[in-house]
CSV table of C-alpha atoms in Angstrom, one decimal:
chain,number,residue,atom,x,y,z
N,26,MET,CA,61.3,-27.8,-67.1
N,27,THR,CA,59.6,-30.8,-66.4
N,28,LYS,CA,61.8,-33.1,-65.1
N,29,PRO,CA,60.6,-37.1,-64.7
N,30,SER,CA,59.7,-37.9,-61.1
N,31,GLN,CA,60.5,-41.8,-61.4
N,32,SER,CA,63.5,-43.9,-61.7
N,33,PRO,CA,66.1,-42.4,-64.5
N,34,ILE,CA,66.7,-46.1,-65.7
N,35,MET,CA,63.1,-48.3,-66.7
N,36,HIS,CA,62.1,-52.1,-67.9
N,37,GLY,CA,65.5,-53.1,-67.4
N,38,GLY,CA,67.4,-50.7,-69.6
N,39,ALA,CA,65.8,-47.8,-70.9
N,40,GLU,CA,68.0,-44.3,-69.4
N,41,ARG,CA,65.1,-41.7,-69.2
N,42,LEU,CA,66.5,-38.5,-70.4
N,43,PRO,CA,65.2,-35.2,-69.3
N,44,ILE,CA,62.8,-33.8,-71.6
N,45,ARG,CA,61.6,-29.6,-71.1
N,46,TRP,CA,58.4,-28.0,-72.2
N,47,VAL,CA,59.3,-24.6,-73.2
N,48,ASN,CA,56.0,-22.8,-72.9
N,49,ALA,CA,53.6,-25.2,-70.9
N,50,PRO,CA,53.6,-25.4,-66.9
N,51,ILE,CA,50.7,-28.0,-66.7
N,52,PRO,CA,52.2,-30.2,-70.3
N,53,PRO,CA,49.4,-31.2,-72.3
N,54,THR,CA,50.3,-35.2,-72.6
N,55,VAL,CA,52.9,-37.2,-71.5
N,56,ILE,CA,55.6,-37.5,-73.5
N,57,SER,CA,59.0,-39.4,-72.3
N,58,ARG,CA,62.3,-39.4,-73.9
N,59,TYR,CA,64.8,-42.7,-73.2
N,60,ARG,CA,68.1,-43.9,-74.2
N,61,VAL,CA,68.8,-48.0,-74.9
N,62,ALA,CA,72.7,-48.1,-75.5
N,63,PRO,CA,74.3,-51.1,-78.1
N,64,GLY,CA,73.5,-53.9,-77.0
N,65,LYS,CA,71.0,-53.3,-73.6
N,66,SER,CA,67.0,-53.7,-73.7
N,67,VAL,CA,64.5,-51.8,-72.7
N,68,SER,CA,62.7,-55.4,-71.1
N,69,LEU,CA,59.7,-57.8,-72.3
N,70,HIS,CA,56.6,-55.3,-70.4
N,71,VAL,CA,52.7,-55.2,-70.7
N,72,HIS,CA,50.3,-51.8,-69.9
N,73,THR,CA,46.6,-51.3,-69.4
N,74,GLY,CA,44.8,-48.7,-69.6
N,75,LYS,CA,47.6,-46.6,-71.9
N,76,ALA,CA,48.8,-47.2,-75.4
N,77,GLU,CA,52.3,-45.6,-76.3
N,78,ASN,CA,54.2,-44.4,-79.7
N,79,TRP,CA,57.6,-45.0,-79.9
N,80,VAL,CA,59.1,-42.7,-82.1
N,81,ILE,CA,62.6,-43.9,-82.9
N,82,ILE,CA,64.7,-40.8,-82.7
N,83,ALA,CA,68.1,-42.3,-83.3
N,84,GLY,CA,69.8,-45.8,-83.9
N,85,SER,CA,68.7,-49.1,-84.9
N,86,GLY,CA,67.4,-51.4,-83.1
N,87,VAL,CA,64.3,-54.7,-83.1
N,88,VAL,CA,61.2,-54.0,-81.5
N,89,ARG,CA,58.7,-56.7,-80.1
N,90,ILE,CA,54.7,-55.8,-79.7
N,91,GLY,CA,53.4,-59.5,-79.0
N,92,GLU,CA,55.0,-62.0,-80.9
N,93,GLU,CA,56.1,-60.1,-83.8
N,94,SER,CA,59.8,-58.7,-83.9
N,95,ILE,CA,60.1,-55.6,-86.1
N,96,PRO,CA,63.5,-53.9,-87.0
N,97,VAL,CA,63.3,-49.8,-86.5
N,98,VAL,CA,65.9,-47.0,-87.3
N,99,GLU,CA,65.3,-43.7,-87.1
N,100,GLY,CA,62.1,-42.3,-88.2
N,101,ASP,CA,60.1,-45.2,-87.7
N,102,ILE,CA,57.5,-44.6,-85.2
N,103,VAL,CA,55.5,-48.0,-83.1
N,104,LEU,CA,52.5,-48.3,-81.8
N,105,THR,CA,52.6,-50.6,-78.6
N,106,PRO,CA,48.7,-51.2,-77.8
N,107,PRO,CA,47.4,-51.8,-74.1
N,108,THR,CA,47.7,-55.3,-73.6
N,109,VAL,CA,50.1,-56.5,-75.4
N,110,PRO,CA,53.3,-57.5,-74.5
N,111,HIS,CA,56.2,-55.1,-76.2
N,112,GLY,CA,60.0,-54.3,-75.5
N,113,LEU,CA,63.0,-53.5,-77.9
N,114,THR,CA,66.8,-54.1,-78.4
N,115,ASN,CA,68.9,-51.8,-79.3
N,116,THR,CA,70.9,-54.2,-82.2
N,117,GLY,CA,72.9,-51.5,-83.8
N,118,ASP,CA,75.8,-49.4,-82.5
N,119,ILE,CA,75.0,-46.1,-81.4
N,120,PRO,CA,72.6,-45.6,-78.4
N,121,LEU,CA,69.2,-45.6,-79.4
N,122,ILE,CA,67.0,-42.6,-78.6
N,123,PHE,CA,63.3,-42.7,-78.8
N,124,LEU,CA,60.0,-40.6,-77.7
N,125,ASN,CA,57.4,-42.2,-75.5
N,126,ILE,CA,53.9,-40.5,-76.1
N,127,VAL,CA,51.6,-42.1,-74.1
N,128,HIS,CA,47.6,-42.3,-74.5
N,129,PRO,CA,45.0,-43.3,-72.0
N,130,THR,CA,42.4,-45.0,-73.1
N,131,GLY,CA,39.2,-45.7,-71.3
N,132,ASP,CA,38.3,-45.6,-67.5
N,133,GLU,CA,41.0,-48.4,-66.8
N,134,PRO,CA,43.7,-48.0,-64.5
N,135,ILE,CA,47.1,-47.7,-65.8
N,136,THR,CA,49.5,-50.5,-65.1
N,137,SER,CA,52.8,-51.8,-66.1
N,138,VAL,CA,53.7,-55.5,-65.6
N,139,GLU,CA,57.8,-57.0,-66.6
N,140,LEU,CA,57.3,-60.2,-67.9
N,141,ASP,CA,61.1,-60.4,-68.4
N,142,SER,CA,63.1,-61.2,-65.2
């Protein structure tokens, strides 16, 4: 079982949930699972060196990508490109759960900067 090594709360309001690779002792990619409580948000932040795909597996909310706000529901997938600010707010009445699939982009180091205080 691969256990997260970081804080269980990320970017202000995303609770990192355990994930288990059942047949890969060394995971082939970085995938995380998060839960955002109703009314809570993933703070606006920006990365370099990676893109992320957020797969909404439960709940509903609004994702902000740059200046655009996009409603999301179960089954939606959102691309968060490198260097573009992004965040998420759970606008529903149940926890919003999503997978975060990370894709490194080039030789640039991976960084993360919070934009909301």
